[in-house]
Short mmCIF file of N, CA and C in Angstrom, two decimals:
data_model
loop_
_atom_site.label_atom_id
_atom_site.label_comp_id
_atom_site.label_asym_id
_atom_site.label_seq_id
_atom_site.Cartn_x
_atom_site.Cartn_y
_atom_site.Cartn_z
N UNK T 23 134.33 -111.67 76.95
CA UNK T 23 134.81 -112.83 77.67
C UNK T 23 136.28 -112.64 78.00
N UNK T 24 136.63 -112.82 79.27
CA UNK T 24 138.04 -112.69 79.63
C UNK T 24 138.87 -113.83 79.02
N UNK T 25 140.10 -113.51 78.72
CA UNK T 25 141.02 -114.49 78.15
C UNK T 25 141.87 -115.12 79.25
N UNK T 26 142.20 -116.38 79.06
CA UNK T 26 143.12 -117.05 79.99
C UNK T 26 144.55 -116.66 79.65
N UNK T 27 145.45 -116.95 80.54
CA UNK T 27 146.87 -116.65 80.27
C UNK T 27 147.39 -117.48 79.09
N UNK T 28 146.88 -118.69 78.93
CA UNK T 28 147.28 -119.53 77.79
C UNK T 28 146.80 -118.87 76.48
N UNK T 29 145.55 -118.38 76.46
CA UNK T 29 145.00 -117.74 75.26
C UNK T 29 145.77 -116.47 74.92
N UNK T 30 146.11 -115.69 75.94
CA UNK T 30 146.90 -114.48 75.72
C UNK T 30 148.26 -114.84 75.12
N UNK T 31 148.86 -115.91 75.61
CA UNK T 31 150.14 -116.38 75.07
C UNK T 31 150.03 -116.80 73.61
N UNK T 32 148.94 -117.47 73.25
CA UNK T 32 148.72 -117.87 71.85
C UNK T 32 148.61 -116.64 70.96
N UNK T 33 147.88 -115.64 71.42
CA UNK T 33 147.71 -114.40 70.64
C UNK T 33 149.05 -113.69 70.49
N UNK T 34 149.78 -113.56 71.57
CA UNK T 34 151.09 -112.89 71.51
C UNK T 34 152.04 -113.61 70.57
N UNK T 35 151.96 -114.93 70.52
CA UNK T 35 152.85 -115.70 69.64
C UNK T 35 152.45 -115.56 68.17
N UNK T 36 151.17 -115.34 67.89
CA UNK T 36 150.69 -115.27 66.50
C UNK T 36 150.97 -113.92 65.86
N UNK T 37 151.00 -112.86 66.64
CA UNK T 37 151.18 -111.51 66.11
C UNK T 37 152.64 -111.10 66.19
N UNK T 38 153.11 -110.46 65.13
CA UNK T 38 154.49 -109.98 65.08
C UNK T 38 154.49 -108.46 64.92
N UNK T 39 155.36 -107.76 65.64
CA UNK T 39 155.43 -106.30 65.46
C UNK T 39 156.08 -105.95 64.12
N UNK T 40 155.59 -104.88 63.53
CA UNK T 40 156.17 -104.38 62.28
C UNK T 40 156.11 -102.86 62.30
N UNK T 41 157.19 -102.25 61.87
CA UNK T 41 157.25 -100.79 61.77
C UNK T 41 157.29 -100.41 60.30
N UNK T 42 156.51 -99.40 59.95
CA UNK T 42 156.55 -98.84 58.60
C UNK T 42 156.92 -97.37 58.69
N UNK T 43 157.81 -96.96 57.83
CA UNK T 43 158.12 -95.54 57.71
C UNK T 43 157.04 -94.87 56.86
N UNK T 44 156.87 -93.59 57.04
CA UNK T 44 155.92 -92.84 56.22
C UNK T 44 156.18 -93.14 54.74
N UNK T 45 155.11 -93.44 54.02
CA UNK T 45 155.10 -93.76 52.59
C UNK T 45 155.58 -95.17 52.26
N UNK T 46 155.96 -95.95 53.27
CA UNK T 46 156.37 -97.33 53.03
C UNK T 46 155.13 -98.19 52.81
N UNK T 47 155.23 -99.10 51.84
CA UNK T 47 154.10 -99.98 51.53
C UNK T 47 153.93 -101.09 52.55
N UNK T 48 152.68 -101.36 52.89
CA UNK T 48 152.29 -102.57 53.62
C UNK T 48 151.84 -103.62 52.61
N UNK T 49 151.21 -103.14 51.52
CA UNK T 49 150.76 -104.00 50.43
C UNK T 49 150.83 -103.19 49.15
N UNK T 50 151.32 -103.82 48.07
CA UNK T 50 151.35 -103.16 46.77
C UNK T 50 150.41 -103.87 45.81
N UNK T 51 149.80 -103.07 44.94
CA UNK T 51 148.93 -103.60 43.90
C UNK T 51 149.66 -104.74 43.17
N UNK T 52 148.95 -105.84 42.94
CA UNK T 52 149.53 -106.98 42.25
C UNK T 52 150.07 -108.06 43.17
N UNK T 53 150.33 -107.70 44.44
CA UNK T 53 150.78 -108.69 45.42
C UNK T 53 149.56 -109.30 46.11
N UNK T 54 149.71 -110.53 46.58
CA UNK T 54 148.66 -111.16 47.38
C UNK T 54 148.82 -110.68 48.82
N UNK T 55 147.70 -110.28 49.42
CA UNK T 55 147.72 -109.81 50.81
C UNK T 55 147.97 -110.99 51.75
N UNK T 56 149.14 -111.00 52.38
CA UNK T 56 149.53 -112.11 53.26
C UNK T 56 149.27 -111.83 54.72
N UNK T 57 149.09 -110.56 55.07
CA UNK T 57 148.97 -110.17 56.48
C UNK T 57 147.80 -109.21 56.68
N UNK T 58 147.23 -109.29 57.87
CA UNK T 58 146.35 -108.24 58.37
C UNK T 58 147.18 -107.50 59.41
N UNK T 59 147.03 -106.20 59.46
CA UNK T 59 147.81 -105.42 60.40
C UNK T 59 146.90 -104.63 61.32
N UNK T 60 147.12 -104.78 62.62
CA UNK T 60 146.41 -103.99 63.61
C UNK T 60 147.29 -102.79 63.93
N UNK T 61 146.76 -101.60 63.76
CA UNK T 61 147.56 -100.38 63.94
C UNK T 61 147.62 -100.00 65.41
N UNK T 62 148.82 -100.03 65.95
CA UNK T 62 149.07 -99.64 67.33
C UNK T 62 149.29 -98.14 67.40
N UNK T 63 150.05 -97.62 66.44
CA UNK T 63 150.37 -96.19 66.38
C UNK T 63 150.58 -95.83 64.92
N UNK T 64 149.99 -94.70 64.50
CA UNK T 64 150.21 -94.24 63.15
C UNK T 64 148.93 -94.15 62.33
N UNK T 65 149.11 -93.94 61.04
CA UNK T 65 147.99 -93.77 60.11
C UNK T 65 148.38 -94.35 58.75
N UNK T 66 147.39 -94.95 58.09
CA UNK T 66 147.62 -95.60 56.80
C UNK T 66 146.46 -95.30 55.87
N UNK T 67 146.66 -95.62 54.60
CA UNK T 67 145.60 -95.46 53.61
C UNK T 67 145.62 -96.65 52.66
N UNK T 68 144.44 -96.98 52.15
CA UNK T 68 144.30 -98.02 51.12
C UNK T 68 143.72 -97.33 49.90
N UNK T 69 144.34 -97.57 48.74
CA UNK T 69 143.91 -96.84 47.55
C UNK T 69 144.23 -97.62 46.28
N UNK T 70 143.52 -97.24 45.24
CA UNK T 70 143.85 -97.74 43.90
C UNK T 70 144.30 -96.54 43.07
N UNK T 71 144.97 -96.83 41.97
CA UNK T 71 145.42 -95.79 41.05
C UNK T 71 144.83 -96.11 39.68
N UNK T 72 144.10 -95.14 39.10
CA UNK T 72 143.47 -95.41 37.80
C UNK T 72 144.46 -95.21 36.65
N UNK T 73 143.98 -95.43 35.44
CA UNK T 73 144.85 -95.37 34.26
C UNK T 73 145.43 -93.98 34.01
N UNK T 74 144.83 -92.95 34.60
CA UNK T 74 145.35 -91.58 34.46
C UNK T 74 146.32 -91.22 35.58
N UNK T 75 146.52 -92.17 36.51
CA UNK T 75 147.43 -91.92 37.63
C UNK T 75 146.76 -91.26 38.82
N UNK T 76 145.43 -91.21 38.83
CA UNK T 76 144.70 -90.59 39.93
C UNK T 76 144.45 -91.62 41.03
N UNK T 77 144.76 -91.24 42.26
CA UNK T 77 144.55 -92.11 43.40
C UNK T 77 143.09 -92.03 43.86
N UNK T 78 142.54 -93.19 44.22
CA UNK T 78 141.18 -93.28 44.75
C UNK T 78 141.26 -93.96 46.11
N UNK T 79 141.01 -93.19 47.17
CA UNK T 79 141.13 -93.70 48.53
C UNK T 79 139.93 -94.58 48.86
N UNK T 80 140.22 -95.81 49.27
CA UNK T 80 139.19 -96.76 49.65
C UNK T 80 138.99 -96.76 51.17
N UNK T 81 140.10 -96.71 51.91
CA UNK T 81 140.03 -96.70 53.37
C UNK T 81 141.11 -95.80 53.93
N UNK T 82 140.79 -95.20 55.05
CA UNK T 82 141.76 -94.49 55.88
C UNK T 82 141.79 -95.21 57.22
N UNK T 83 142.98 -95.42 57.75
CA UNK T 83 143.14 -96.18 58.98
C UNK T 83 143.98 -95.39 59.98
N UNK T 84 143.61 -95.50 61.25
CA UNK T 84 144.40 -94.94 62.34
C UNK T 84 144.49 -95.99 63.45
N UNK T 85 144.97 -95.60 64.61
CA UNK T 85 145.13 -96.52 65.73
C UNK T 85 143.83 -97.31 65.98
N UNK T 86 144.03 -98.58 66.31
CA UNK T 86 142.95 -99.52 66.63
C UNK T 86 142.12 -99.93 65.42
N UNK T 87 142.61 -99.65 64.22
CA UNK T 87 141.97 -100.13 62.99
C UNK T 87 142.80 -101.30 62.45
N UNK T 88 142.12 -102.16 61.71
CA UNK T 88 142.78 -103.25 60.99
C UNK T 88 142.99 -102.83 59.55
N UNK T 89 144.18 -103.09 59.01
CA UNK T 89 144.48 -102.76 57.62
C UNK T 89 144.81 -104.04 56.86
N UNK T 90 144.06 -104.30 55.81
CA UNK T 90 144.40 -105.37 54.87
C UNK T 90 143.41 -105.35 53.71
N UNK T 91 143.72 -106.09 52.67
CA UNK T 91 142.81 -106.28 51.55
C UNK T 91 142.18 -107.65 51.76
N UNK T 92 140.97 -107.67 52.28
CA UNK T 92 140.32 -108.94 52.63
C UNK T 92 140.08 -109.81 51.40
N UNK T 93 139.68 -109.19 50.29
CA UNK T 93 139.44 -109.99 49.08
C UNK T 93 140.70 -110.74 48.67
N UNK T 94 141.81 -110.03 48.61
CA UNK T 94 143.07 -110.66 48.22
C UNK T 94 143.48 -111.73 49.22
N UNK T 95 143.32 -111.45 50.49
CA UNK T 95 143.71 -112.38 51.54
C UNK T 95 142.87 -113.65 51.52
N UNK T 96 141.58 -113.51 51.36
CA UNK T 96 140.67 -114.66 51.38
C UNK T 96 140.74 -115.46 50.08
N UNK T 97 140.74 -114.76 48.97
CA UNK T 97 140.70 -115.41 47.65
C UNK T 97 142.09 -115.77 47.12
N UNK T 98 143.13 -115.28 47.80
CA UNK T 98 144.53 -115.49 47.38
C UNK T 98 144.76 -114.98 45.96
N UNK T 99 144.18 -113.82 45.67
CA UNK T 99 144.31 -113.18 44.36
C UNK T 99 145.16 -111.91 44.49
N UNK T 100 145.77 -111.49 43.39
CA UNK T 100 146.55 -110.25 43.45
C UNK T 100 145.65 -109.07 43.85
N UNK T 101 146.17 -108.24 44.70
CA UNK T 101 145.42 -107.09 45.18
C UNK T 101 145.28 -106.02 44.09
N UNK T 102 144.16 -105.34 44.12
CA UNK T 102 143.92 -104.20 43.24
C UNK T 102 144.34 -102.90 43.93
N UNK T 103 144.82 -103.03 45.16
CA UNK T 103 145.07 -101.86 45.99
C UNK T 103 146.50 -101.78 46.49
N UNK T 104 146.85 -100.57 46.88
CA UNK T 104 148.06 -100.29 47.64
C UNK T 104 147.61 -99.92 49.05
N UNK T 105 148.39 -100.33 50.03
CA UNK T 105 148.21 -99.85 51.40
C UNK T 105 149.57 -99.37 51.84
N UNK T 106 149.62 -98.09 52.24
CA UNK T 106 150.89 -97.55 52.71
C UNK T 106 150.70 -96.72 53.96
N UNK T 107 151.81 -96.44 54.62
CA UNK T 107 151.80 -95.65 55.84
C UNK T 107 151.74 -94.18 55.49
N UNK T 108 150.77 -93.47 56.04
CA UNK T 108 150.70 -92.03 55.86
C UNK T 108 151.58 -91.32 56.89
N UNK T 109 151.74 -91.97 58.02
CA UNK T 109 152.64 -91.53 59.08
C UNK T 109 153.52 -92.73 59.43
N UNK T 110 154.60 -92.51 60.15
CA UNK T 110 155.34 -93.64 60.70
C UNK T 110 154.34 -94.47 61.50
N UNK T 111 154.35 -95.78 61.28
CA UNK T 111 153.28 -96.62 61.83
C UNK T 111 153.86 -97.87 62.48
N UNK T 112 153.31 -98.21 63.64
CA UNK T 112 153.62 -99.45 64.34
C UNK T 112 152.42 -100.36 64.22
N UNK T 113 152.66 -101.57 63.74
CA UNK T 113 151.59 -102.56 63.54
C UNK T 113 151.88 -103.83 64.31
N UNK T 114 150.83 -104.59 64.52
CA UNK T 114 150.94 -105.98 64.92
C UNK T 114 150.33 -106.76 63.76
N UNK T 115 151.14 -107.61 63.11
CA UNK T 115 150.66 -108.30 61.92
C UNK T 115 150.44 -109.78 62.20
N UNK T 116 149.50 -110.35 61.45
CA UNK T 116 149.16 -111.76 61.61
C UNK T 116 148.78 -112.31 60.24
N UNK T 117 149.17 -113.54 59.97
CA UNK T 117 148.75 -114.18 58.72
C UNK T 117 147.32 -114.66 58.87
N UNK T 118 146.66 -114.90 57.75
CA UNK T 118 145.30 -115.43 57.77
C UNK T 118 145.28 -116.81 58.42
N UNK T 119 146.25 -117.64 58.09
CA UNK T 119 146.31 -118.99 58.67
C UNK T 119 146.45 -118.92 60.19
N UNK T 120 147.32 -118.04 60.69
CA UNK T 120 147.49 -117.92 62.14
C UNK T 120 146.21 -117.38 62.80
N UNK T 121 145.54 -116.44 62.13
CA UNK T 121 144.30 -115.91 62.69
C UNK T 121 143.22 -116.99 62.74
N UNK T 122 143.11 -117.79 61.69
CA UNK T 122 142.12 -118.88 61.68
C UNK T 122 142.44 -119.90 62.77
N UNK T 123 143.72 -120.15 62.98
CA UNK T 123 144.13 -121.07 64.05
C UNK T 123 143.73 -120.51 65.42
N UNK T 124 143.93 -119.21 65.61
CA UNK T 124 143.54 -118.58 66.88
C UNK T 124 142.03 -118.67 67.10
N UNK T 125 141.27 -118.45 66.03
CA UNK T 125 139.81 -118.53 66.13
C UNK T 125 139.38 -119.93 66.56
N UNK T 126 140.04 -120.94 66.02
CA UNK T 126 139.73 -122.32 66.41
C UNK T 126 140.04 -122.58 67.88
N UNK T 127 141.09 -121.95 68.38
CA UNK T 127 141.55 -122.24 69.75
C UNK T 127 140.96 -121.32 70.81
N UNK T 128 140.46 -120.14 70.39
CA UNK T 128 140.00 -119.14 71.37
C UNK T 128 138.57 -118.71 71.01
N UNK T 129 137.57 -119.31 71.65
CA UNK T 129 136.18 -119.00 71.33
C UNK T 129 135.81 -117.51 71.45
N UNK T 130 136.44 -116.80 72.37
CA UNK T 130 136.13 -115.37 72.55
C UNK T 130 136.43 -114.57 71.30
N UNK T 131 137.39 -115.01 70.49
CA UNK T 131 137.73 -114.29 69.26
C UNK T 131 136.60 -114.33 68.24
N UNK T 132 135.85 -115.42 68.22
CA UNK T 132 134.74 -115.53 67.27
C UNK T 132 133.74 -114.41 67.51
N UNK T 133 133.38 -114.19 68.75
CA UNK T 133 132.43 -113.13 69.10
C UNK T 133 132.99 -111.76 68.76
N UNK T 134 134.27 -111.53 69.07
CA UNK T 134 134.89 -110.25 68.78
C UNK T 134 134.93 -109.98 67.28
N UNK T 135 135.33 -110.98 66.50
CA UNK T 135 135.44 -110.80 65.05
C UNK T 135 134.06 -110.61 64.44
N UNK T 136 133.06 -111.34 64.91
CA UNK T 136 131.70 -111.15 64.41
C UNK T 136 131.24 -109.72 64.65
N UNK T 137 131.49 -109.21 65.85
CA UNK T 137 131.11 -107.84 66.19
C UNK T 137 131.84 -106.84 65.29
N UNK T 138 133.13 -107.04 65.08
CA UNK T 138 133.91 -106.14 64.21
C UNK T 138 133.38 -106.20 62.78
N UNK T 139 133.10 -107.40 62.29
CA UNK T 139 132.58 -107.55 60.92
C UNK T 139 131.22 -106.87 60.77
N UNK T 140 130.37 -107.00 61.79
CA UNK T 140 129.05 -106.36 61.73
C UNK T 140 129.19 -104.85 61.68
N UNK T 141 130.05 -104.30 62.54
CA UNK T 141 130.25 -102.84 62.54
C UNK T 141 130.85 -102.38 61.21
N UNK T 142 131.77 -103.16 60.66
CA UNK T 142 132.38 -102.82 59.37
C UNK T 142 131.33 -102.86 58.25
N UNK T 143 130.48 -103.86 58.26
CA UNK T 143 129.43 -103.96 57.23
C UNK T 143 128.47 -102.77 57.33
N UNK T 144 128.11 -102.39 58.54
CA UNK T 144 127.22 -101.24 58.72
C UNK T 144 127.89 -99.97 58.22
N UNK T 145 129.16 -99.77 58.57
CA UNK T 145 129.89 -98.58 58.12
C UNK T 145 129.99 -98.54 56.60
N UNK T 146 130.29 -99.68 55.98
CA UNK T 146 130.37 -99.73 54.52
C UNK T 146 129.02 -99.45 53.87
N UNK T 147 127.96 -99.99 54.44
CA UNK T 147 126.62 -99.75 53.90
C UNK T 147 126.26 -98.27 54.01
N UNK T 148 126.56 -97.65 55.14
CA UNK T 148 126.28 -96.22 55.32
C UNK T 148 127.09 -95.38 54.34
N UNK T 149 128.36 -95.76 54.16
CA UNK T 149 129.20 -95.00 53.23
C UNK T 149 128.67 -95.11 51.80
N UNK T 150 128.30 -96.31 51.37
CA UNK T 150 127.75 -96.51 50.04
C UNK T 150 126.46 -95.72 49.86
N UNK T 151 125.58 -95.79 50.85
CA UNK T 151 124.31 -95.06 50.78
C UNK T 151 124.56 -93.56 50.70
N UNK T 152 125.48 -93.07 51.52
CA UNK T 152 125.81 -91.65 51.51
C UNK T 152 126.40 -91.23 50.17
N UNK T 153 127.27 -92.06 49.62
CA UNK T 153 127.91 -91.73 48.34
C UNK T 153 126.91 -91.63 47.21
N UNK T 154 125.91 -92.51 47.19
CA UNK T 154 124.96 -92.49 46.07
C UNK T 154 123.75 -91.60 46.33
N UNK T 155 123.54 -91.17 47.59
CA UNK T 155 122.33 -90.43 47.91
C UNK T 155 122.56 -88.98 48.34
N UNK T 156 123.71 -88.69 48.92
CA UNK T 156 123.91 -87.38 49.54
C UNK T 156 124.75 -86.45 48.67
N UNK T 157 124.56 -85.17 48.94
CA UNK T 157 125.39 -84.16 48.29
C UNK T 157 126.80 -84.23 48.87
N UNK T 158 127.72 -83.60 48.20
CA UNK T 158 129.10 -83.54 48.69
C UNK T 158 129.13 -82.88 50.07
N UNK T 159 128.33 -81.85 50.27
CA UNK T 159 128.29 -81.16 51.55
C UNK T 159 127.84 -82.10 52.67
N UNK T 160 126.80 -82.85 52.41
CA UNK T 160 126.27 -83.77 53.41
C UNK T 160 127.27 -84.90 53.70
N UNK T 161 127.94 -85.40 52.66
CA UNK T 161 128.94 -86.45 52.86
C UNK T 161 130.07 -85.96 53.77
N UNK T 162 130.54 -84.72 53.51
CA UNK T 162 131.61 -84.18 54.35
C UNK T 162 131.11 -83.95 55.78
N UNK T 163 129.91 -83.43 55.91
CA UNK T 163 129.34 -83.19 57.23
C UNK T 163 129.28 -84.49 58.04
N UNK T 164 128.79 -85.56 57.43
CA UNK T 164 128.72 -86.85 58.11
C UNK T 164 130.11 -87.38 58.45
N UNK T 165 131.04 -87.23 57.52
CA UNK T 165 132.41 -87.69 57.76
C UNK T 165 133.03 -86.94 58.94
N UNK T 166 132.91 -85.62 58.93
CA UNK T 166 133.49 -84.80 59.99
C UNK T 166 132.85 -85.13 61.34
N UNK T 167 131.56 -85.40 61.33
CA UNK T 167 130.85 -85.73 62.57
C UNK T 167 131.26 -87.11 63.09
N UNK T 168 131.38 -88.08 62.19
CA UNK T 168 131.68 -89.45 62.60
C UNK T 168 133.16 -89.75 62.77
N UNK T 169 134.02 -88.97 62.11
CA UNK T 169 135.46 -89.23 62.15
C UNK T 169 136.27 -87.94 62.33
N UNK T 170 136.00 -87.20 63.38
CA UNK T 170 136.74 -85.92 63.54
C UNK T 170 138.24 -86.11 63.63
N UNK T 171 138.68 -87.26 64.16
CA UNK T 171 140.12 -87.52 64.29
C UNK T 171 140.79 -87.64 62.93
N UNK T 172 140.05 -88.07 61.90
CA UNK T 172 140.62 -88.19 60.56
C UNK T 172 140.89 -86.81 59.96
N UNK T 173 140.05 -85.85 60.29
CA UNK T 173 140.21 -84.48 59.77
C UNK T 173 141.57 -83.92 60.22
N UNK T 174 141.99 -84.29 61.44
CA UNK T 174 143.26 -83.81 61.97
C UNK T 174 144.46 -84.57 61.42
N UNK T 175 144.26 -85.79 61.00
CA UNK T 175 145.39 -86.66 60.64
C UNK T 175 145.69 -86.73 59.15
N UNK T 176 144.67 -86.51 58.32
CA UNK T 176 144.85 -86.68 56.87
C UNK T 176 144.61 -85.35 56.16
N UNK T 177 145.37 -85.08 55.10
CA UNK T 177 145.20 -83.83 54.36
C UNK T 177 143.91 -83.84 53.53
N UNK T 178 143.50 -82.65 53.14
CA UNK T 178 142.24 -82.47 52.41
C UNK T 178 142.15 -83.32 51.15
N UNK T 179 143.24 -83.45 50.40
CA UNK T 179 143.13 -84.18 49.14
C UNK T 179 142.82 -85.67 49.36
N UNK T 180 143.31 -86.25 50.47
CA UNK T 180 142.98 -87.64 50.76
C UNK T 180 141.54 -87.78 51.23
N UNK T 181 141.09 -86.85 52.06
CA UNK T 181 139.70 -86.87 52.53
C UNK T 181 138.75 -86.68 51.35
N UNK T 182 139.10 -85.76 50.46
CA UNK T 182 138.26 -85.53 49.27
C UNK T 182 138.15 -86.81 48.43
N UNK T 183 139.27 -87.46 48.20
CA UNK T 183 139.25 -88.70 47.43
C UNK T 183 138.41 -89.77 48.12
N UNK T 184 138.56 -89.89 49.43
CA UNK T 184 137.77 -90.85 50.20
C UNK T 184 136.28 -90.58 50.06
N UNK T 185 135.91 -89.30 50.00
CA UNK T 185 134.50 -88.91 49.87
C UNK T 185 134.01 -88.91 48.43
N UNK T 186 134.92 -89.10 47.48
CA UNK T 186 134.53 -89.11 46.08
C UNK T 186 134.25 -87.74 45.50
N UNK T 187 134.96 -86.74 46.03
CA UNK T 187 134.81 -85.37 45.54
C UNK T 187 136.19 -84.81 45.23
N UNK T 188 136.23 -83.69 44.53
CA UNK T 188 137.52 -83.06 44.24
C UNK T 188 138.00 -82.28 45.45
N UNK T 189 139.31 -82.03 45.49
CA UNK T 189 139.85 -81.24 46.60
C UNK T 189 139.34 -79.80 46.55
N UNK T 190 139.03 -79.31 45.33
CA UNK T 190 138.48 -77.97 45.20
C UNK T 190 137.08 -77.90 45.81
N UNK T 191 136.29 -78.94 45.56
CA UNK T 191 134.95 -78.99 46.15
C UNK T 191 135.03 -79.05 47.66
N UNK T 192 135.94 -79.87 48.18
CA UNK T 192 136.10 -79.96 49.62
C UNK T 192 136.55 -78.63 50.20
N UNK T 193 137.45 -77.95 49.54
CA UNK T 193 137.92 -76.65 50.01
C UNK T 193 136.75 -75.66 50.08
N UNK T 194 135.91 -75.65 49.04
CA UNK T 194 134.73 -74.77 49.02
C UNK T 194 133.78 -75.10 50.17
N UNK T 195 133.54 -76.39 50.38
CA UNK T 195 132.64 -76.83 51.45
C UNK T 195 133.17 -76.40 52.81
N UNK T 196 134.45 -76.57 53.03
CA UNK T 196 135.04 -76.20 54.32
C UNK T 196 134.99 -74.70 54.54
N UNK T 197 135.22 -73.92 53.48
CA UNK T 197 135.13 -72.46 53.62
C UNK T 197 133.71 -72.04 53.97
N UNK T 198 132.72 -72.66 53.33
CA UNK T 198 131.31 -72.32 53.61
C UNK T 198 130.92 -72.71 55.04
N UNK T 199 131.46 -73.79 55.54
CA UNK T 199 131.09 -74.24 56.89
C UNK T 199 131.70 -73.35 57.96
N UNK T 200 132.76 -72.61 57.64
CA UNK T 200 133.41 -71.70 58.60
C UNK T 200 132.58 -70.45 58.76
N UNK T 201 131.89 -70.05 57.69
CA UNK T 201 131.11 -68.80 57.72
C UNK T 201 129.99 -68.84 58.70
#
């Protein structure tokens, strides 16, 4: 649905530009997620750190992705995650309250958000199914096929963590796939 000039103005007023330097936090564990960020340029990661200090990648984000901790934002609870910039990143940020206000005022956003949520739910279901059902080789193959741009943007150790495998296993898989 096309937007009117008034609706475009409401959207522009609700979103604020934000720049993050590489390794700068967008959200730190223990803080309540106050903003959702739409990535205009750059790359980010969402991760937790276990008691041994090992990072576990939950999400990788690049341009045209939304970054936030939805549980923390919706429930107003401290986040279990960190979200930081992997590259210098330009975002458009919006508070949950401002986004809900936009949804009330702009019917086209409801359809867009529903579509995004459906695609996100499908992607999460596929990832969960792959994680519990597939070999490490198959998980990497699916990831490389579905997200080739991530292979270029993120180092092996982050991709390995995202896939739930060690970087050594990923290195072995990649060497075998070259042969």
